[in-house]
Amino acid sequence: MTPPPTRDAYRDLLVKLMADDSRLYCLDSDTGLFAGVDFASAADRYINVGIAEHNLMGVAAGLAASGKIPFVNTMATFATTRALEALKVDIAYSGLPVRVVATHSGLSAGHLGPTHHALEDLAIVRALPGFTVVTPADATATEEAITQSVDLPGPVYLRLGRKATPALEAGPIELGRVQHLREGTGVAIFACGPHPVLACLRAADLLAADGIEAAVVNVHTLKPLDEHAIVTAARAAGVAITVEEHWRCGGLGGAIAETLSEHAPTRVARIGMPDTFAKVVGGQEHLLDHYGITGERIAATALTLIGGTRNDPGLP
Amino acid sequence: MSTPSTSTTTGPATARGTGPVTDRIREHIVAMCAGPEGGHLGGSMSLVEILTTLYFQVLRVDPADPGAEDRDICILSKGHGAIALYAVLAERGFFPAEELATFGRPGSRLMGHPVTAVPGVEMATGSLGHGLPLANGFALADPARRCFVIVGDGELQEGSVWEAAMSTAGLGLDNVTVIVDRNGLQITGRTEDTVPLEPLADRWRAFGWAVREADGHDQAQLREALTTRVPGRPVVVIARTVKGNGLPAMQDRVESHYARLGERQFARAIAVLRARARRRCS
């Protein structure tokens, strides 16, 4: 049975939590995610501010500064580009417990086009001091992330998608710690988000057929980064790949490269959206395929890294 | 517990010895502008009566318990008026007035724009257009508290103010009051030559707000306007002020926006303020 989309899983869990915890607020910005939802006794804690993202974040900050715990709903690109100053000055500066639930991340807005894609949000939000940044890889992990986020003292950025994605069949996640999905020392592959993680698992299968055991590490928490686990995996393998539904600059790849160059210099190949806006029309899967965020590409990259050749066009 | 202040801001000199509190506040502002970094002189002087009326006559706040849950909220959205806010908070008892001498110096918590490390400062401001969205949140959290936002008139050129204003009215947040420090100037000149704001009262009415106008240097008028409540509607008080009020050489001049006063300018400014105070008391 296909699990619900991550944003639906989040929605349903939030409504349940709000019933029993009067601190929790649900702030909406005309997303439509809560259409038809019966908040019952919590109805006065659902507030739709309309299409107004700066106001949305300011309202969240004011509520949080008053002892409430607001979950804020908008699309990932609007949260981090349109409303960035409010995230920075009103929320991050004061370390307020606002939970920014950013849907339609990466290429998940598909054919809706580049104005709705979020390929920059991880680079932006991880630069803000005090933010916890999480990209769960399936609906179950989303629920776990929310449960663990409620009482975190500072702000949280929760990166969700749009359509349903498969269940990972992995154990529970722990915020701040990576999740090891495959063990191996042939190459260390780090990923975040549903499609990148699934692509890495496919790559691991392809590499296994070539006799290479790849470690696949689900880095659901980009900030704070589980540096110890990342360094350990990279040291064991000697080469590393990062995979994300994000521009190659500044997101997961950037974070891993920063950490490894400081603690355990390792050759890191970053797989993600190249330095372009999406120039073709298509759904999320088509775009991922077109721009090379695939198991086949990851496996080929691994072989190139291990083989030490410079033939892969993805490498400089 | 927060109680409304019963302090008076007019009348003879107090125990501190130099005159009514607004005179002392103006002297504090001038002194901070004579420090190593200088300060936002003009836009702080235009705020003096607004802040004094709020903190001494209107706000339910307790200097001994700045975080009291039942307190009213006041956000200085025009954060560059910080030195006026610091002077008022000090006079009101949130921290010792001696600390004002540390303004802008290494290790001080008194920065050029206010931050929450300072007792009495609710949120860090400085980038314009943030105060009203924040106040919307504070107001929603507790309908029993009043939330005041002080904005500059140049600040009204930021779209985020109007985005929030639609929301305040749309949500019926009648515990929100905005005060516009309508001094008519911004860095590059008159507001009306840059982005005209008039008809300003009509704009706010069109956004669903109740409008009051007041002489921004007349505390009786300000008190009347700031205690106005209109069921179901937020209130905006357009306070007509003079940038640099109190120093005739600076008044209504663009140059007053930011000043670093040398020794002689500082001495002259203090002399002017004290002469004015004496004329008022005689």
Coordinates of C-alpha atoms in Angstrom, one line a residue:
Chain A
M1 CA 0.0 0.0 0.0
T2 CA 1.4 3.4 -1.0
P3 CA 1.9 5.6 2.1
P4 CA 0.3 9.1 2.0
P5 CA 2.4 12.0 0.7
T6 CA 4.7 13.4 3.3
R7 CA 2.7 16.6 3.6
D8 CA -0.6 14.7 4.2
A9 CA 1.1 12.6 6.9
Y10 CA 2.3 15.8 8.5
R11 CA -1.1 17.3 8.3
D12 CA -2.9 14.4 9.9
L13 CA -0.4 14.1 12.7
L14 CA -0.5 17.9 13.4
V15 CA -4.3 17.9 13.7
K16 CA -4.0 15.0 16.2
L17 CA -1.3 16.8 18.2
M18 CA -3.2 20.1 18.3
A19 CA -6.2 18.4 19.9
D20 CA -4.2 17.6 23.0
D21 CA -1.6 20.5 23.1
S22 CA -3.0 24.0 23.4
R23 CA 0.4 25.5 22.7
L24 CA 0.3 24.3 19.1
Y25 CA -0.9 26.6 16.3
C26 CA -1.3 25.9 12.6
L27 CA -0.6 28.9 10.4
D28 CA -1.6 28.6 6.8
S29 CA -0.9 30.8 3.8
D30 CA -3.7 29.7 1.4
T31 CA -1.9 26.4 0.6
G32 CA -5.1 24.4 0.5
L33 CA -3.4 21.7 2.5
F34 CA -6.0 22.0 5.3
A35 CA -9.1 22.0 3.1
G36 CA -11.9 20.0 4.7
V37 CA -9.9 19.4 8.0
D38 CA -12.0 19.5 11.1
F39 CA -9.8 21.0 13.8
A40 CA -12.6 20.5 16.3
S41 CA -11.7 22.1 19.7
A42 CA -8.5 23.5 18.2
A43 CA -10.3 25.5 15.5
D44 CA -9.2 28.8 16.9
R45 CA -5.6 27.8 16.6
Y46 CA -5.8 27.3 12.8
I47 CA -5.2 30.7 11.2
N48 CA -5.0 31.4 7.5
V49 CA -3.2 34.6 6.8
G50 CA -3.7 34.4 3.1
I51 CA -1.1 34.9 0.4
A52 CA 1.3 36.8 2.6
E53 CA 4.5 35.0 3.6
H54 CA 6.3 37.8 5.4
N55 CA 3.3 38.4 7.5
L56 CA 3.0 34.6 8.0
M57 CA 6.5 34.3 9.5
G58 CA 6.1 37.5 11.6
V59 CA 2.8 36.2 13.0
A60 CA 4.6 32.9 13.8
A61 CA 7.4 34.7 15.6
G62 CA 5.0 36.8 17.6
L63 CA 3.1 33.7 18.7
A64 CA 6.3 31.8 19.5
A65 CA 7.6 34.7 21.5
S66 CA 4.3 34.4 23.5
G67 CA 4.9 30.8 24.4
K68 CA 3.0 29.2 21.6
I69 CA 4.5 26.6 19.1
P70 CA 3.4 27.5 15.6
F71 CA 3.6 25.1 12.6
V72 CA 3.8 27.3 9.6
N73 CA 2.7 26.2 6.1
T74 CA 3.9 27.4 2.8
M75 CA 5.9 26.2 -0.2
A76 CA 9.6 25.7 0.3
T77 CA 10.7 28.4 -2.1
F78 CA 8.4 31.0 -0.6
A79 CA 9.5 30.2 2.9
T80 CA 13.2 30.6 2.2
T81 CA 13.4 33.2 -0.6
R82 CA 10.3 35.3 -0.2
A83 CA 10.2 35.3 3.5
L84 CA 13.9 34.9 4.3
E85 CA 14.3 38.1 6.2
A86 CA 11.6 37.2 8.6
L87 CA 13.1 33.8 9.1
K88 CA 16.5 35.4 9.8
V89 CA 15.6 38.4 11.9
D90 CA 12.3 37.5 13.6
I91 CA 12.7 33.8 14.0
A92 CA 16.4 32.7 13.9
Y93 CA 17.8 35.8 15.7
S94 CA 15.6 35.2 18.7
G95 CA 15.8 31.4 18.4
L96 CA 12.1 31.0 18.5
P97 CA 10.3 27.6 18.3
V98 CA 8.7 28.1 15.0
R99 CA 8.3 24.9 12.8
V100 CA 8.5 25.9 9.1
V101 CA 6.8 23.2 7.1
A102 CA 8.1 23.7 3.6
T103 CA 6.2 21.6 1.0
H104 CA 6.9 21.3 -2.7
S105 CA 10.6 21.1 -2.1
G106 CA 13.1 20.3 -4.8
L107 CA 11.5 19.6 -8.2
S108 CA 8.3 18.2 -6.7
A109 CA 6.3 21.0 -8.1
G110 CA 7.2 19.5 -11.5
H111 CA 5.5 21.0 -14.5
L112 CA 4.4 24.0 -12.5
G113 CA 7.9 25.3 -13.3
P114 CA 10.9 27.0 -11.8
T115 CA 9.1 29.7 -9.9
H116 CA 7.7 26.9 -7.7
H117 CA 10.8 24.7 -7.6
A118 CA 12.9 24.9 -4.4
L119 CA 16.5 24.1 -5.3
E120 CA 18.1 26.7 -3.1
D121 CA 16.3 26.3 0.2
L122 CA 18.7 24.0 2.0
A123 CA 21.7 26.3 1.1
I124 CA 19.8 29.3 2.5
V125 CA 18.3 27.9 5.7
R126 CA 21.4 26.0 6.9
A127 CA 23.2 29.3 6.9
L128 CA 20.9 30.6 9.6
P129 CA 22.2 30.1 13.1
G130 CA 20.1 27.9 15.3
F131 CA 17.8 26.3 12.7
T132 CA 17.3 22.6 12.7
V133 CA 17.0 21.5 9.1
V134 CA 15.3 18.1 8.3
T135 CA 14.4 16.4 5.1
P136 CA 12.6 13.1 5.9
A137 CA 12.8 10.4 3.3
D138 CA 9.3 9.0 3.7
A139 CA 5.9 9.5 5.5
T140 CA 6.9 7.6 8.6
A141 CA 10.1 9.5 9.0
T142 CA 8.0 12.7 8.6
E143 CA 5.9 11.7 11.5
E144 CA 8.9 10.9 13.6
A145 CA 10.5 14.2 12.7
I146 CA 7.4 16.1 13.7
T147 CA 7.1 14.3 17.0
Q148 CA 10.7 15.0 17.8
S149 CA 10.5 18.6 16.7
V150 CA 7.6 19.8 18.8
D151 CA 9.6 20.6 21.9
L152 CA 12.9 21.6 20.4
P153 CA 13.9 24.9 21.9
G154 CA 14.7 26.6 18.5
P155 CA 13.3 26.9 15.0
V156 CA 12.9 23.9 12.7
Y157 CA 12.8 23.7 8.9
L158 CA 11.0 20.6 7.7
R159 CA 11.4 19.9 4.0
L160 CA 8.5 18.0 2.5
G161 CA 7.4 17.1 -1.0
R162 CA 4.1 17.1 -2.9
K163 CA 3.1 13.7 -4.2
A164 CA 3.3 10.3 -2.5
T165 CA 6.7 8.5 -2.4
P166 CA 7.4 4.9 -1.4
A167 CA 8.0 3.8 2.1
L168 CA 11.7 3.3 2.9
E169 CA 11.2 0.2 5.1
A170 CA 14.0 1.5 7.4
G171 CA 14.0 1.8 11.2
P172 CA 13.0 5.0 13.1
I173 CA 15.1 8.1 12.6
E174 CA 16.6 10.2 15.3
L175 CA 17.0 13.9 14.6
G176 CA 20.6 14.9 14.5
R177 CA 21.9 11.4 13.7
V178 CA 22.3 9.9 10.2
Q179 CA 20.4 6.8 9.3
H180 CA 22.6 4.0 7.9
L181 CA 20.7 2.2 5.2
R182 CA 23.4 0.1 3.7
E183 CA 26.8 -0.8 5.1
G184 CA 29.9 -0.9 2.9
T185 CA 33.3 0.5 2.4
G186 CA 33.6 0.7 -1.4
V187 CA 32.1 4.2 -1.5
A188 CA 30.2 6.4 0.9
I189 CA 27.0 7.8 -0.6
F190 CA 25.2 10.5 1.4
A191 CA 21.7 11.5 0.5
C192 CA 18.6 13.4 1.7
G193 CA 15.0 13.3 0.6
P194 CA 12.8 10.6 -0.8
H195 CA 13.9 10.4 -4.4
P196 CA 17.6 10.9 -3.8
V197 CA 17.7 8.2 -1.1
L198 CA 15.8 5.7 -3.3
A199 CA 18.2 6.5 -6.2
C200 CA 21.1 5.7 -3.9
L201 CA 19.6 2.4 -2.9
R202 CA 19.3 1.6 -6.6
A203 CA 22.9 2.6 -7.2
A204 CA 24.0 0.4 -4.3
D205 CA 22.2 -2.6 -6.0
L206 CA 23.9 -1.8 -9.3
L207 CA 27.3 -1.4 -7.6
A208 CA 26.9 -4.7 -5.7
A209 CA 26.4 -6.5 -9.0
D210 CA 29.9 -5.1 -9.9
G211 CA 31.3 -6.3 -6.6
I212 CA 31.4 -2.9 -4.9
E213 CA 29.7 -2.6 -1.5
A214 CA 28.4 1.0 -1.2
A215 CA 27.5 2.6 2.2
V216 CA 24.2 4.5 1.8
V217 CA 23.7 7.1 4.5
N218 CA 20.4 9.0 4.9
V219 CA 21.4 12.4 6.1
H220 CA 17.9 13.5 7.0
T221 CA 19.2 16.1 9.4
L222 CA 21.3 18.6 7.5
K223 CA 21.7 20.9 10.6
P224 CA 23.0 20.0 13.1
L225 CA 25.1 17.7 10.9
D226 CA 26.1 14.3 12.3
E227 CA 29.7 15.1 11.5
H228 CA 31.2 12.1 13.4
A229 CA 29.2 9.6 11.4
I230 CA 29.9 11.3 8.1
V231 CA 33.6 11.5 8.7
T232 CA 33.7 7.8 9.8
A233 CA 31.9 6.6 6.7
A234 CA 34.0 8.8 4.4
R235 CA 37.3 7.6 6.0
A236 CA 36.2 4.0 5.7
A237 CA 35.4 4.3 2.0
G238 CA 38.0 6.9 0.9
V239 CA 35.6 8.4 -1.7
A240 CA 32.2 10.0 -1.2
I241 CA 29.2 11.0 -3.2
T242 CA 26.3 13.3 -2.2
V243 CA 22.9 13.2 -3.7
E244 CA 20.1 15.8 -3.3
E245 CA 17.1 17.3 -5.0
H246 CA 18.7 20.7 -4.8
W247 CA 21.3 22.8 -6.7
R248 CA 24.7 21.3 -6.3
C249 CA 25.8 24.4 -4.6
G250 CA 25.4 24.9 -0.8
G251 CA 23.0 22.2 0.2
L252 CA 23.9 18.7 1.4
G253 CA 26.9 18.5 -1.0
G254 CA 28.2 21.7 0.4
A255 CA 27.7 20.7 4.0
I256 CA 29.4 17.3 3.5
A257 CA 32.3 18.8 1.5
E258 CA 32.8 21.5 4.2
T259 CA 32.9 18.9 6.9
L260 CA 35.2 16.4 5.1
S261 CA 37.7 19.0 3.9
E262 CA 38.0 20.2 7.5
H263 CA 38.2 16.8 9.3
A264 CA 39.0 14.1 6.7
P265 CA 39.8 15.4 3.2
T266 CA 38.1 13.1 0.8
R267 CA 37.2 13.4 -2.9
V268 CA 33.5 14.2 -2.9
A269 CA 31.3 14.1 -6.0
R270 CA 28.2 16.2 -5.6
I271 CA 25.1 15.0 -7.5
G272 CA 22.2 17.3 -7.7
M273 CA 20.5 19.8 -10.0
P274 CA 23.2 21.4 -12.2
D275 CA 23.7 25.2 -12.2
T276 CA 20.5 25.9 -14.2
F277 CA 16.8 26.5 -13.7
A278 CA 14.7 23.7 -15.1
K279 CA 14.5 24.4 -18.8
V280 CA 12.3 21.5 -19.8
V281 CA 8.7 20.8 -18.9
G282 CA 7.8 17.6 -17.0
G283 CA 6.8 16.0 -13.8
Q284 CA 9.2 15.5 -10.9
E285 CA 10.4 12.1 -12.0
H286 CA 11.0 13.3 -15.6
L287 CA 13.0 16.3 -14.3
L288 CA 15.0 14.1 -11.9
D289 CA 15.8 11.8 -14.8
H290 CA 16.6 14.6 -17.2
Y291 CA 19.0 16.3 -14.8
G292 CA 20.8 13.2 -13.7
I293 CA 19.6 12.6 -10.2
T294 CA 19.3 8.8 -10.8
G295 CA 20.6 5.5 -9.5
E296 CA 22.4 4.9 -12.8
R297 CA 24.3 8.2 -12.7
I298 CA 25.2 7.7 -9.0
A299 CA 26.6 4.2 -9.8
A300 CA 28.6 5.5 -12.8
T301 CA 30.0 8.3 -10.6
A302 CA 31.1 5.8 -8.0
L303 CA 32.9 3.7 -10.5
T304 CA 34.7 6.8 -11.8
L305 CA 35.7 7.9 -8.4
I306 CA 36.9 4.4 -7.4
G307 CA 38.6 3.9 -10.7
G308 CA 40.3 7.3 -10.5
T309 CA 39.5 8.3 -14.1
R310 CA 38.2 11.6 -15.2
N311 CA 35.8 10.5 -17.9
D312 CA 32.5 11.2 -16.1
P313 CA 31.1 14.5 -17.4
G314 CA 29.7 15.2 -14.0
L315 CA 33.2 15.6 -12.6
P316 CA 35.5 18.5 -13.5
Chain B
M1 CA 2.1 42.1 37.8
S2 CA 1.9 44.9 35.3
T3 CA 0.2 48.1 36.3
P4 CA -0.4 51.2 34.2
S5 CA 2.1 53.9 35.1
T6 CA 1.0 56.8 37.2
S7 CA 4.1 58.9 36.5
T8 CA 3.6 62.3 35.1
T9 CA 5.7 63.8 32.4
T10 CA 4.9 67.4 32.9
G11 CA 5.4 69.7 35.9
P12 CA 8.4 70.7 37.9
A13 CA 11.8 69.0 38.1
T14 CA 11.9 65.6 39.7
A15 CA 14.3 64.2 42.2
R16 CA 16.8 63.6 39.4
G17 CA 17.2 67.3 39.3
T18 CA 17.3 68.2 35.6
G19 CA 13.6 68.6 34.6
P20 CA 10.6 66.7 33.3
V21 CA 11.3 63.4 31.9
T22 CA 11.1 64.4 28.2
D23 CA 13.8 66.9 28.7
R24 CA 16.0 64.3 30.3
I25 CA 15.3 61.9 27.5
R26 CA 16.3 64.5 24.9
E27 CA 19.6 65.1 26.8
H28 CA 20.2 61.3 26.9
I29 CA 19.7 61.1 23.1
V30 CA 22.1 64.0 22.4
A31 CA 24.7 62.4 24.7
M32 CA 24.5 59.1 22.9
C33 CA 24.9 60.9 19.6
A34 CA 28.1 62.4 21.1
G35 CA 29.5 59.0 21.6
P36 CA 32.1 57.2 19.4
E37 CA 29.6 55.9 16.9
G38 CA 27.1 58.8 16.8
G39 CA 23.4 58.1 16.5
H40 CA 20.1 58.4 14.7
L41 CA 19.4 61.8 16.2
G42 CA 16.5 63.3 14.2
G43 CA 14.2 60.2 14.1
S44 CA 14.8 59.6 17.8
M45 CA 14.0 63.2 18.8
S46 CA 10.7 62.9 16.9
L47 CA 9.8 59.9 19.0
V48 CA 10.2 61.3 22.5
E49 CA 6.7 62.3 23.4
I50 CA 5.3 59.2 21.6
L51 CA 7.5 56.8 23.7
T52 CA 7.1 58.8 26.9
T53 CA 3.3 58.7 26.6
L54 CA 3.3 55.0 26.0
Y55 CA 5.7 54.0 28.7
F56 CA 4.6 56.4 31.4
Q57 CA 0.9 56.7 30.7
V58 CA -0.5 53.9 28.6
L59 CA 1.4 50.6 28.6
R60 CA 0.8 48.0 31.3
V61 CA 4.4 47.1 31.9
D62 CA 6.5 46.3 35.0
P63 CA 10.2 47.4 34.8
A64 CA 10.9 44.9 37.5
D65 CA 9.4 42.1 35.4
P66 CA 9.9 42.8 31.8
G67 CA 8.7 39.4 30.7
A68 CA 5.4 39.5 32.7
E69 CA 2.9 37.4 30.9
D70 CA 0.1 39.9 31.2
R71 CA 2.1 42.8 29.9
D72 CA 1.2 45.0 27.0
I73 CA 3.6 44.8 24.0
C74 CA 5.4 47.7 22.4
I75 CA 7.5 47.1 19.3
L76 CA 9.7 49.8 17.9
S77 CA 9.4 48.8 14.3
K78 CA 11.4 51.9 13.2
G79 CA 14.3 50.3 15.1
H80 CA 16.7 53.1 14.3
G81 CA 14.9 55.1 16.9
A82 CA 16.7 52.9 19.4
I83 CA 18.4 55.6 21.4
A84 CA 15.1 57.2 22.2
L85 CA 13.8 53.8 23.3
Y86 CA 16.9 53.2 25.5
A87 CA 16.5 56.6 27.1
V88 CA 12.8 56.0 27.8
L89 CA 13.4 52.5 29.1
A90 CA 16.1 53.7 31.4
E91 CA 14.0 56.6 32.8
R92 CA 11.1 54.2 33.3
G93 CA 13.4 51.9 35.3
F94 CA 14.1 48.9 33.1
F95 CA 17.8 49.4 33.6
P96 CA 20.1 52.1 35.2
A97 CA 20.5 55.3 33.2
E98 CA 24.2 55.0 33.8
E99 CA 24.3 52.2 31.2
L100 CA 23.3 54.7 28.5
A101 CA 26.9 55.9 28.4
T102 CA 27.9 52.5 27.0
F103 CA 25.9 53.0 23.9
G104 CA 27.7 51.7 20.8
R105 CA 30.8 50.9 22.7
P106 CA 32.5 47.4 22.7
G107 CA 30.8 45.0 25.1
S108 CA 27.6 47.1 25.4
R109 CA 24.2 45.6 24.8
L110 CA 23.0 48.9 23.5
M111 CA 23.4 48.6 19.8
G112 CA 22.4 51.0 17.0
H113 CA 19.2 49.0 16.6
P114 CA 17.5 47.4 19.6
V115 CA 18.0 43.7 20.5
T116 CA 16.3 41.5 23.0
A117 CA 19.3 41.4 25.3
V118 CA 18.1 44.9 26.5
P119 CA 15.4 44.6 29.2
G120 CA 12.1 46.0 27.8
V121 CA 12.9 45.3 24.2
E122 CA 10.4 42.8 22.8
M123 CA 12.0 41.9 19.5
A124 CA 15.1 42.8 17.5
T125 CA 14.2 45.4 14.9
G126 CA 16.1 47.6 12.5
S127 CA 15.1 46.2 9.1
L128 CA 11.9 48.1 8.4
G129 CA 8.5 46.6 8.0
H130 CA 8.7 43.8 10.5
G131 CA 6.9 45.2 13.5
L132 CA 3.3 44.9 12.4
P133 CA 3.6 41.2 11.3
L134 CA 5.1 40.5 14.7
A135 CA 2.4 42.4 16.5
N136 CA -0.2 40.4 14.7
G137 CA 1.3 37.3 16.2
F138 CA 1.5 38.8 19.7
A139 CA -2.1 40.0 19.4
L140 CA -3.4 36.6 18.4
A141 CA -1.6 34.9 21.3
D142 CA -3.5 37.0 23.8
P143 CA -6.5 39.1 23.0
A144 CA -6.4 40.6 26.5
R145 CA -3.1 42.4 25.9
R146 CA -2.6 45.5 23.8
C147 CA 0.0 45.5 21.2
F148 CA 1.6 48.8 20.0
V149 CA 3.8 49.2 16.9
I150 CA 5.7 52.4 16.3
V151 CA 6.5 52.8 12.6
G152 CA 8.3 55.6 10.7
D153 CA 6.5 57.2 7.8
G154 CA 9.3 56.3 5.4
E155 CA 8.9 52.8 6.7
L156 CA 5.4 52.7 5.2
Q157 CA 7.1 52.4 1.8
E158 CA 7.8 48.8 2.7
G159 CA 5.1 46.5 1.3
S160 CA 5.3 44.2 4.3
V161 CA 3.6 46.8 6.4
W162 CA 0.5 46.8 4.2
E163 CA 0.6 43.1 3.9
A164 CA 0.4 42.9 7.6
A165 CA -2.1 45.7 7.9
M166 CA -4.6 43.9 5.7
S167 CA -4.2 40.9 8.0
T168 CA -4.7 42.9 11.2
A169 CA -8.0 44.3 10.0
G170 CA -9.0 41.0 8.3
L171 CA -8.5 39.1 11.5
G172 CA -10.3 41.8 13.5
L173 CA -7.3 42.3 15.8
D174 CA -8.7 45.3 17.7
N175 CA -5.9 45.0 20.4
V176 CA -3.4 46.3 17.9
T177 CA -2.5 50.0 17.6
V178 CA 0.0 51.4 15.2
I179 CA 1.6 54.8 15.7
V180 CA 3.1 56.5 12.7
D181 CA 6.0 58.9 13.5
R182 CA 4.9 61.3 10.7
N183 CA 8.0 63.5 10.6
G184 CA 7.8 63.8 6.8
L185 CA 11.5 63.0 6.2
Q186 CA 13.6 60.0 5.1
I187 CA 17.3 59.7 4.3
T188 CA 17.1 61.1 0.8
G189 CA 14.6 63.9 1.5
R190 CA 10.9 64.5 2.1
T191 CA 8.7 61.4 2.0
E192 CA 6.3 63.2 -0.3
D193 CA 9.1 63.8 -2.9
T194 CA 10.3 60.2 -2.7
V195 CA 7.2 58.0 -2.5
P196 CA 4.1 60.1 -1.6
L197 CA 2.2 58.7 1.3
E198 CA -0.7 61.1 1.3
P199 CA -3.6 60.7 1.6
L200 CA -2.3 58.6 4.5
A201 CA -5.4 58.6 6.7
D202 CA -7.5 57.5 3.7
R203 CA -5.0 54.7 2.9
W204 CA -5.3 53.2 6.4
R205 CA -9.1 53.6 6.4
A206 CA -9.2 51.8 3.1
F207 CA -7.3 48.9 4.7
G208 CA -10.0 48.7 7.4
W209 CA -8.3 50.6 10.2
A210 CA -9.8 53.3 12.5
V211 CA -7.7 56.4 12.2
R212 CA -6.8 59.0 14.8
E213 CA -4.5 62.0 14.3
A214 CA -2.6 63.8 16.9
D215 CA 0.2 66.4 17.4
G216 CA 3.0 63.9 18.1
H217 CA 4.6 66.2 20.6
D218 CA 1.5 66.8 22.7
Q219 CA 1.2 64.1 25.3
A220 CA -2.4 64.9 26.1
Q221 CA -3.4 64.4 22.5
L222 CA -1.3 61.3 22.2
R223 CA -2.8 59.8 25.4
E224 CA -6.3 60.4 24.1
A225 CA -5.4 58.8 20.7
L226 CA -3.4 55.9 22.2
T227 CA -6.2 54.9 24.6
T228 CA -8.8 54.8 21.9
R229 CA -10.3 51.4 21.2
V230 CA -12.7 50.5 18.4
P231 CA -14.4 47.1 18.7
G232 CA -13.4 44.8 15.9
R233 CA -11.0 47.3 14.2
P234 CA -7.3 48.1 14.8
V235 CA -6.4 51.7 15.4
V236 CA -3.6 53.8 13.7
V237 CA -2.5 57.0 15.3
I238 CA -0.9 59.4 12.8
A239 CA 1.3 61.5 15.0
R240 CA 2.5 64.6 13.3
T241 CA 6.1 65.1 14.5
V242 CA 9.2 67.1 13.7
K243 CA 12.4 65.3 13.0
G244 CA 15.0 66.6 15.3
N245 CA 12.4 68.1 17.6
G246 CA 14.0 70.1 20.4
L247 CA 17.0 71.3 18.5
P248 CA 16.0 74.2 16.3
A249 CA 19.3 74.0 14.2
M250 CA 18.4 70.4 13.4
Q251 CA 14.6 70.5 13.2
D252 CA 12.9 69.2 10.0
R253 CA 16.3 68.7 8.3
V254 CA 17.4 65.6 6.4
E255 CA 20.8 66.0 7.9
S256 CA 19.4 65.2 11.3
H257 CA 18.9 61.6 10.4
Y258 CA 22.3 60.5 11.7
A259 CA 24.7 62.7 13.6
R260 CA 28.0 62.3 15.4
L261 CA 28.3 65.3 17.7
G262 CA 31.6 66.8 18.5
E263 CA 32.3 68.3 21.9
R264 CA 31.2 71.8 21.0
Q265 CA 28.1 70.6 19.2
F266 CA 27.2 68.4 22.1
A267 CA 27.7 71.3 24.6
R268 CA 25.6 73.6 22.4
A269 CA 22.8 71.1 22.1
I270 CA 22.6 70.6 25.8
A271 CA 22.5 74.3 26.4
V272 CA 19.7 74.7 23.9
L273 CA 17.7 71.9 25.5
R274 CA 18.2 73.3 29.0
A275 CA 17.3 76.8 27.9
R276 CA 14.1 75.5 26.4
A277 CA 13.3 73.6 29.6
R278 CA 13.9 76.8 31.6
R279 CA 11.6 78.8 29.4
R280 CA 8.9 76.2 29.8
C281 CA 9.1 76.2 33.6
S282 CA 9.3 80.0 34.0

